[in-house]
Short mmCIF file of C-alpha atoms in Angstrom, two decimals:
data_model
loop_
_atom_site.label_atom_id
_atom_site.label_comp_id
_atom_site.label_asym_id
_atom_site.label_seq_id
_atom_site.Cartn_x
_atom_site.Cartn_y
_atom_site.Cartn_z
CA MET A 1 -23.03 73.70 -209.54
CA ILE A 2 -24.87 73.69 -206.22
CA PRO A 3 -23.52 76.44 -203.49
CA GLY A 4 -21.09 74.43 -201.13
CA GLN A 5 -20.69 71.56 -203.41
CA ARG A 6 -17.20 70.45 -204.88
CA TYR A 7 -16.08 67.62 -206.90
CA VAL A 8 -13.74 65.78 -204.83
CA ASP A 9 -11.87 62.85 -207.26
CA GLY A 10 -14.75 62.91 -209.89
CA LEU A 11 -17.40 63.00 -206.81
CA SER A 12 -19.80 65.47 -205.78
CA ILE A 13 -18.99 66.45 -202.13
CA ARG A 14 -21.15 68.86 -200.50
CA LEU A 15 -20.31 70.69 -197.42
CA ILE A 16 -23.44 70.92 -195.09
CA PRO A 17 -22.91 73.47 -191.82
CA LEU A 18 -24.67 72.13 -188.95
CA THR A 19 -26.15 73.04 -185.84
CA ASP A 20 -23.78 71.88 -182.85
CA PRO A 21 -25.66 71.45 -179.49
CA ASP A 22 -22.21 71.16 -177.78
CA HIS A 23 -22.10 74.21 -176.09
CA LYS A 24 -20.36 74.95 -172.95
CA PRO A 25 -19.83 77.81 -170.49
CA PHE A 26 -16.90 79.52 -172.07
CA SER A 27 -16.95 77.83 -175.52
CA ARG A 28 -18.94 76.75 -178.61
CA ARG A 29 -18.30 74.57 -181.89
CA ILE A 30 -18.98 75.19 -185.61
CA ALA A 31 -19.50 72.41 -187.27
CA TRP A 32 -19.70 70.64 -190.75
CA LEU A 33 -20.88 67.50 -192.63
CA ALA A 34 -19.20 66.26 -196.08
CA ALA A 35 -21.62 64.25 -197.87
CA GLN A 36 -21.86 62.56 -201.60
CA ALA A 37 -24.61 64.09 -203.82
CA ASP A 38 -26.95 61.39 -202.55
CA GLY A 39 -26.38 62.37 -198.99
CA THR A 40 -24.16 59.59 -197.54
CA PRO A 41 -21.98 61.07 -195.23
CA VAL A 42 -18.04 60.97 -196.00
CA GLY A 43 -16.52 63.27 -193.37
CA SER A 44 -17.01 66.11 -190.64
CA ALA A 45 -14.86 69.04 -189.43
CA PHE A 46 -15.50 70.84 -185.90
CA LEU A 47 -14.01 74.25 -184.84
CA ARG A 48 -14.17 75.12 -181.32
CA LEU A 49 -14.37 78.49 -180.55
CA ASN A 50 -12.95 79.85 -176.98
CA SER A 51 -14.81 82.91 -175.45
CA ARG A 52 -11.94 83.33 -172.56
CA LYS A 53 -9.63 86.14 -173.45
CA ALA A 54 -6.68 83.97 -172.98
CA HIS A 55 -7.87 81.49 -175.43
CA ALA A 56 -9.82 83.55 -177.87
CA HIS A 57 -6.86 83.62 -180.05
CA LEU A 58 -7.02 79.78 -180.45
CA GLY A 59 -9.37 77.48 -182.27
CA ASP A 60 -9.32 73.76 -181.63
CA VAL A 61 -9.77 71.58 -184.50
CA GLU A 62 -10.90 67.84 -185.59
CA ILE A 63 -11.69 66.65 -188.81
CA ASN A 64 -12.57 62.99 -189.26
CA VAL A 65 -12.90 61.51 -193.02
CA HIS A 66 -14.20 57.89 -193.23
CA PRO A 67 -11.11 55.43 -194.11
CA ALA A 68 -12.72 54.31 -197.36
CA GLU A 69 -12.83 57.84 -198.37
CA ARG A 70 -9.31 59.08 -197.47
CA GLY A 71 -7.00 60.65 -200.24
CA ARG A 72 -9.73 61.70 -202.47
CA GLY A 73 -9.59 65.29 -201.16
CA THR A 74 -12.32 65.37 -198.67
CA GLY A 75 -9.84 66.39 -195.55
CA THR A 76 -8.77 69.23 -197.83
CA LEU A 77 -12.00 70.77 -198.35
CA LEU A 78 -12.89 70.46 -194.94
CA LEU A 79 -10.02 71.90 -193.71
CA GLY A 80 -10.81 74.63 -196.09
CA ALA A 81 -13.68 75.39 -194.56
CA VAL A 82 -12.31 75.30 -191.15
CA VAL A 83 -9.53 77.99 -191.88
CA SER A 84 -12.27 80.22 -193.43
CA ALA A 85 -14.23 80.58 -190.35
CA ALA A 86 -11.58 80.17 -188.16
CA ARG A 87 -10.33 83.66 -189.95
CA GLU A 88 -13.58 85.18 -189.70
CA HIS A 89 -13.95 84.67 -186.01
CA GLY A 90 -10.67 86.21 -185.16
CA VAL A 91 -8.66 82.97 -184.63
CA ARG A 92 -4.81 83.32 -185.18
CA THR A 93 -3.53 79.87 -184.47
CA LEU A 94 -5.42 76.51 -185.09
CA VAL A 95 -4.71 73.42 -182.51
CA THR A 96 -5.27 69.87 -183.09
CA ASP A 97 -4.50 66.61 -181.47
CA VAL A 98 -3.37 63.91 -183.75
CA ASP A 99 -1.33 60.09 -183.26
CA VAL A 100 2.33 60.13 -183.66
CA ASN A 101 3.06 59.06 -187.25
CA SER A 102 -0.70 58.20 -188.13
CA ILE A 103 -2.40 59.17 -191.53
CA GLY A 104 -3.61 62.20 -190.03
CA ASP A 105 -0.25 63.50 -188.69
CA SER A 106 1.26 63.26 -192.33
CA PHE A 107 -2.09 64.93 -193.41
CA LEU A 108 -1.37 67.79 -191.40
CA GLN A 109 2.23 68.01 -191.67
CA ARG A 110 1.86 68.50 -195.40
CA ARG A 111 -0.49 71.21 -194.91
CA GLY A 112 1.39 73.83 -192.96
CA PHE A 113 0.86 72.47 -189.64
CA THR A 114 3.82 72.29 -186.97
CA ILE A 115 4.25 70.60 -184.11
CA GLY A 116 3.41 72.80 -181.29
CA LEU A 117 4.02 69.96 -178.29
CA THR A 118 4.01 66.15 -177.87
CA LEU A 119 1.73 64.42 -175.35
CA ILE A 120 2.86 61.11 -173.61
CA TYR A 121 -0.55 59.12 -173.02
CA ALA A 122 0.16 56.59 -170.11
CA ARG A 123 -1.98 54.19 -168.18
CA LEU A 124 -2.03 52.84 -164.54
CA ASP A 125 -3.24 49.05 -163.96
CA LEU A 126 -5.08 49.62 -160.78
CA SER A 127 -4.95 45.94 -159.94
CA THR A 128 -0.86 45.99 -159.66
CA SER A 129 0.17 47.55 -156.28
CA THR A 130 1.21 51.35 -155.63
CA PRO A 131 4.30 51.80 -154.09
CA ASP A 132 4.62 53.42 -150.35
CA VAL A 133 4.86 57.02 -150.47
CA PRO A 134 6.18 59.18 -147.57
CA GLU A 135 4.08 61.90 -146.10
CA VAL A 136 5.19 65.31 -146.38
CA PRO A 137 6.05 67.22 -143.07
CA GLY A 138 4.03 70.20 -142.39
CA TYR A 139 1.13 69.32 -144.79
CA ARG A 140 -2.31 67.09 -144.70
CA LEU A 141 -4.17 65.72 -147.35
CA MET A 142 -7.83 66.06 -147.99
CA SER A 143 -10.39 64.76 -150.68
CA TRP A 144 -13.81 64.98 -151.90
CA GLU A 145 -15.79 64.24 -154.62
CA GLY A 146 -17.35 66.89 -156.85
CA ALA A 147 -17.53 70.44 -156.24
CA PRO A 148 -14.98 71.94 -153.14
CA PRO A 149 -16.24 72.30 -149.92
CA GLU A 150 -17.46 76.25 -149.61
CA GLU A 151 -14.66 76.86 -147.07
CA LEU A 152 -11.89 75.66 -149.76
CA VAL A 153 -13.69 76.95 -152.72
CA GLN A 154 -11.32 79.98 -152.91
CA THR A 155 -8.08 78.64 -152.06
CA PHE A 156 -8.85 75.53 -154.28
CA THR A 157 -9.42 78.24 -157.04
CA ASP A 158 -6.01 80.19 -156.31
CA ALA A 159 -4.24 76.97 -156.65
CA ARG A 160 -5.08 76.62 -160.24
CA ALA A 161 -2.01 79.07 -160.61
CA GLY A 162 -0.04 76.27 -160.16
CA MET A 163 -0.60 75.21 -163.71
CA ASN A 164 0.13 78.51 -165.41
CA ASP A 165 4.02 77.59 -166.08
CA ALA A 166 2.85 74.14 -167.24
CA PRO A 167 5.08 73.05 -170.36
CA SER A 168 3.14 74.25 -173.34
CA GLY A 169 5.72 74.08 -176.36
CA THR A 170 5.17 76.33 -178.63
CA ILE A 171 2.12 77.32 -178.44
CA ASP A 172 0.98 80.50 -176.95
CA ALA A 173 -1.93 79.36 -174.72
CA GLY A 174 -1.92 82.33 -172.35
CA VAL A 175 -2.50 82.78 -168.81
CA ASP A 176 -5.90 80.28 -167.72
CA VAL A 177 -7.56 82.76 -165.30
CA TRP A 178 -9.91 81.14 -162.71
CA ASP A 179 -12.44 82.31 -160.49
CA VAL A 180 -14.79 80.69 -158.06
CA GLU A 181 -17.79 80.71 -160.50
CA ARG A 182 -15.68 78.82 -162.83
CA THR A 183 -14.25 76.30 -160.39
CA ARG A 184 -18.05 75.40 -159.49
CA SER A 185 -18.89 75.61 -163.12
CA ALA A 186 -16.41 72.88 -163.84
CA ALA A 187 -17.54 70.27 -161.40
CA GLN A 188 -21.20 71.07 -161.99
CA LEU A 189 -20.21 70.28 -165.84
CA ILE A 190 -18.65 66.87 -165.25
CA GLU A 191 -21.91 65.69 -163.09
CA GLN A 192 -24.08 66.82 -165.44
CA ARG A 193 -22.38 64.48 -168.16
CA GLY A 194 -22.80 61.80 -165.58
CA GLU A 195 -19.29 61.52 -164.28
CA ARG A 196 -18.04 61.88 -161.07
CA LEU A 197 -14.84 64.15 -160.11
CA LEU A 198 -12.56 62.91 -157.14
CA VAL A 199 -10.07 65.71 -156.02
CA VAL A 200 -7.09 64.98 -153.58
CA VAL A 201 -5.55 68.23 -152.17
CA ALA A 202 -2.57 69.09 -149.95
CA LEU A 203 -3.14 71.87 -147.20
CA ASP A 204 0.02 73.54 -145.68
CA SER A 205 -0.04 74.65 -142.09
CA THR A 206 -2.22 77.85 -142.66
CA GLY A 207 -5.01 75.50 -144.22
CA ARG A 208 -4.72 76.77 -147.62
CA ILE A 209 -4.21 74.57 -150.50
CA ALA A 210 -0.68 74.16 -151.88
CA GLY A 211 -1.64 71.42 -154.51
CA PHE A 212 -4.19 69.45 -155.95
CA THR A 213 -4.79 66.45 -158.26
CA GLU A 214 -8.19 65.46 -159.90
CA VAL A 215 -9.60 62.28 -161.24
CA VAL A 216 -12.83 61.79 -163.48
CA VAL A 217 -14.72 58.37 -163.65
CA ALA A 218 -17.55 57.33 -165.55
CA GLY A 219 -20.93 57.15 -163.53
CA ASP A 220 -20.78 53.49 -163.22
CA GLY A 221 -17.59 53.26 -162.01
CA LYS A 222 -16.19 51.11 -164.76
CA GLY A 223 -13.27 51.14 -167.16
CA ASP A 224 -10.45 53.32 -166.89
CA GLY A 225 -10.40 56.79 -165.12
CA GLN A 226 -9.13 60.01 -166.42
CA ASN A 227 -6.30 62.28 -164.74
CA TYR A 228 -7.58 66.01 -165.10
CA GLY A 229 -5.26 68.61 -163.61
CA THR A 230 -2.47 68.12 -161.09
CA ALA A 231 -0.41 71.20 -159.83
CA VAL A 232 1.81 72.58 -156.87
CA LEU A 233 2.19 76.22 -156.17
CA PRO A 234 5.76 77.11 -156.92
CA GLU A 235 6.22 78.01 -153.52
CA HIS A 236 5.63 74.41 -152.40
CA ARG A 237 7.54 72.70 -155.17
CA GLY A 238 10.55 70.55 -154.42
CA ARG A 239 9.08 68.68 -151.58
CA GLY A 240 7.34 65.69 -152.88
CA LEU A 241 3.65 66.53 -152.92
CA ALA A 242 2.54 65.70 -156.50
CA LEU A 243 3.90 62.68 -155.79
CA TRP A 244 2.26 62.09 -152.19
CA MET A 245 -1.08 63.61 -153.34
CA LYS A 246 -1.07 61.21 -156.76
CA ALA A 247 -0.56 58.02 -154.31
CA ALA A 248 -3.06 58.74 -152.00
CA GLN A 249 -5.47 59.54 -155.16
CA ILE A 250 -4.99 56.01 -156.45
CA HIS A 251 -5.55 54.96 -152.89
CA GLU A 252 -8.68 56.73 -152.73
CA THR A 253 -9.88 55.81 -156.11
CA ARG A 254 -9.71 52.10 -155.85
CA ARG A 255 -11.53 52.67 -152.28
CA ARG A 256 -14.32 54.47 -153.80
CA PHE A 257 -14.43 52.60 -157.13
CA PRO A 258 -13.81 48.87 -156.70
CA ASP A 259 -14.83 48.30 -160.32
CA LEU A 260 -12.44 50.32 -162.21
CA ASP A 261 -9.86 49.20 -164.38
CA GLY A 262 -7.13 51.76 -164.74
CA LEU A 263 -6.28 55.21 -164.61
CA LEU A 264 -5.23 57.35 -167.82
CA THR A 265 -2.82 60.52 -167.73
CA ASP A 266 -1.23 62.29 -170.75
CA THR A 267 1.94 64.62 -169.99
CA VAL A 268 3.95 66.90 -172.11
CA ASP A 269 6.95 65.28 -172.97
CA THR A 270 9.29 67.90 -171.75
CA ASN A 271 7.51 67.73 -168.06
CA THR A 272 10.17 65.06 -166.90
CA ALA A 273 9.44 65.90 -163.19
CA MET A 274 5.60 64.75 -163.93
CA ARG A 275 6.63 61.92 -166.00
CA ARG A 276 9.04 60.67 -163.51
CA THR A 277 6.33 60.87 -160.88
CA ASN A 278 3.87 58.88 -162.87
CA GLU A 279 6.47 56.21 -163.53
CA ARG A 280 7.16 55.53 -159.75
CA LEU A 281 3.40 55.21 -159.12
CA GLY A 282 3.17 52.61 -162.06
CA TYR A 283 2.24 54.05 -165.01
CA ARG A 284 3.19 52.65 -168.26
CA PRO A 285 3.40 54.75 -171.67
CA GLN A 286 0.87 53.77 -174.13
CA HIS A 287 1.20 56.22 -177.16
CA GLU A 288 1.86 59.31 -178.41
CA VAL A 289 0.00 62.34 -179.58
CA HIS A 290 1.24 65.51 -181.41
CA ARG A 291 -0.38 68.74 -180.94
CA ARG A 292 -0.16 70.45 -184.00
CA THR A 293 -0.55 74.29 -184.81
CA LEU A 294 -1.19 76.17 -187.93
CA ASP A 295 -0.72 80.20 -187.80
CA LEU A 296 -3.37 81.74 -189.94
#
């Protein structure tokens, strides 16, 4: 038998390690291609390794098998390669997203993956009206595109701490540490992808950022934009800042990108406060995703 080759349901399937060019500042991916003896691809797998200390124990997994080839053991073969590589690189928990009640969801459940959390994906149709939201006394809003202004880069970085207590289900995600370099790098990465980052922040009476919300839009300003982070620092919560910022974000997005169709967001099902905020703004649920985990 050729090294790396296995027989799956009577067919010879070979796993080919790939060099993945998708390197990011704090992570890299290992990849495999599953192919028949004649070279016909039937599936693929990716394992993203995190270099940040807080996330080094987590490995993000993606496994794909051609619909016509499912049920023959290719997915199991790919998963085996992922698990072996993850252990070699010190990963303690595999994490992957899969649509609820899908074939992939059942596949992972049978192989020991448990539900770490459930994400609810929702969409806002930008052709609909946005409800009026009152201003929050003692604060003012500011917006920009791309990296933050130099005079706000530190306070914007500090405001990222508002994400640290976001619901994470049973997944030990650790504290996600940000510094100014990472703040700038994140904005630059979005620009390099040809996309545009729009940020709205709330500043308190001292000029420090109390909360923020982000949307990323395709370079041509069409299709659907994607909500990224939204957070309010603990000492500023309970005043309606998230609702105010997100409403202003919708108006600003419409103004800057008149050809945009909608906005997408995903929220952990237990984050009832953010779900209520999104619902009030007109977001409507589309589908649900299980974030499944496997402890190695």
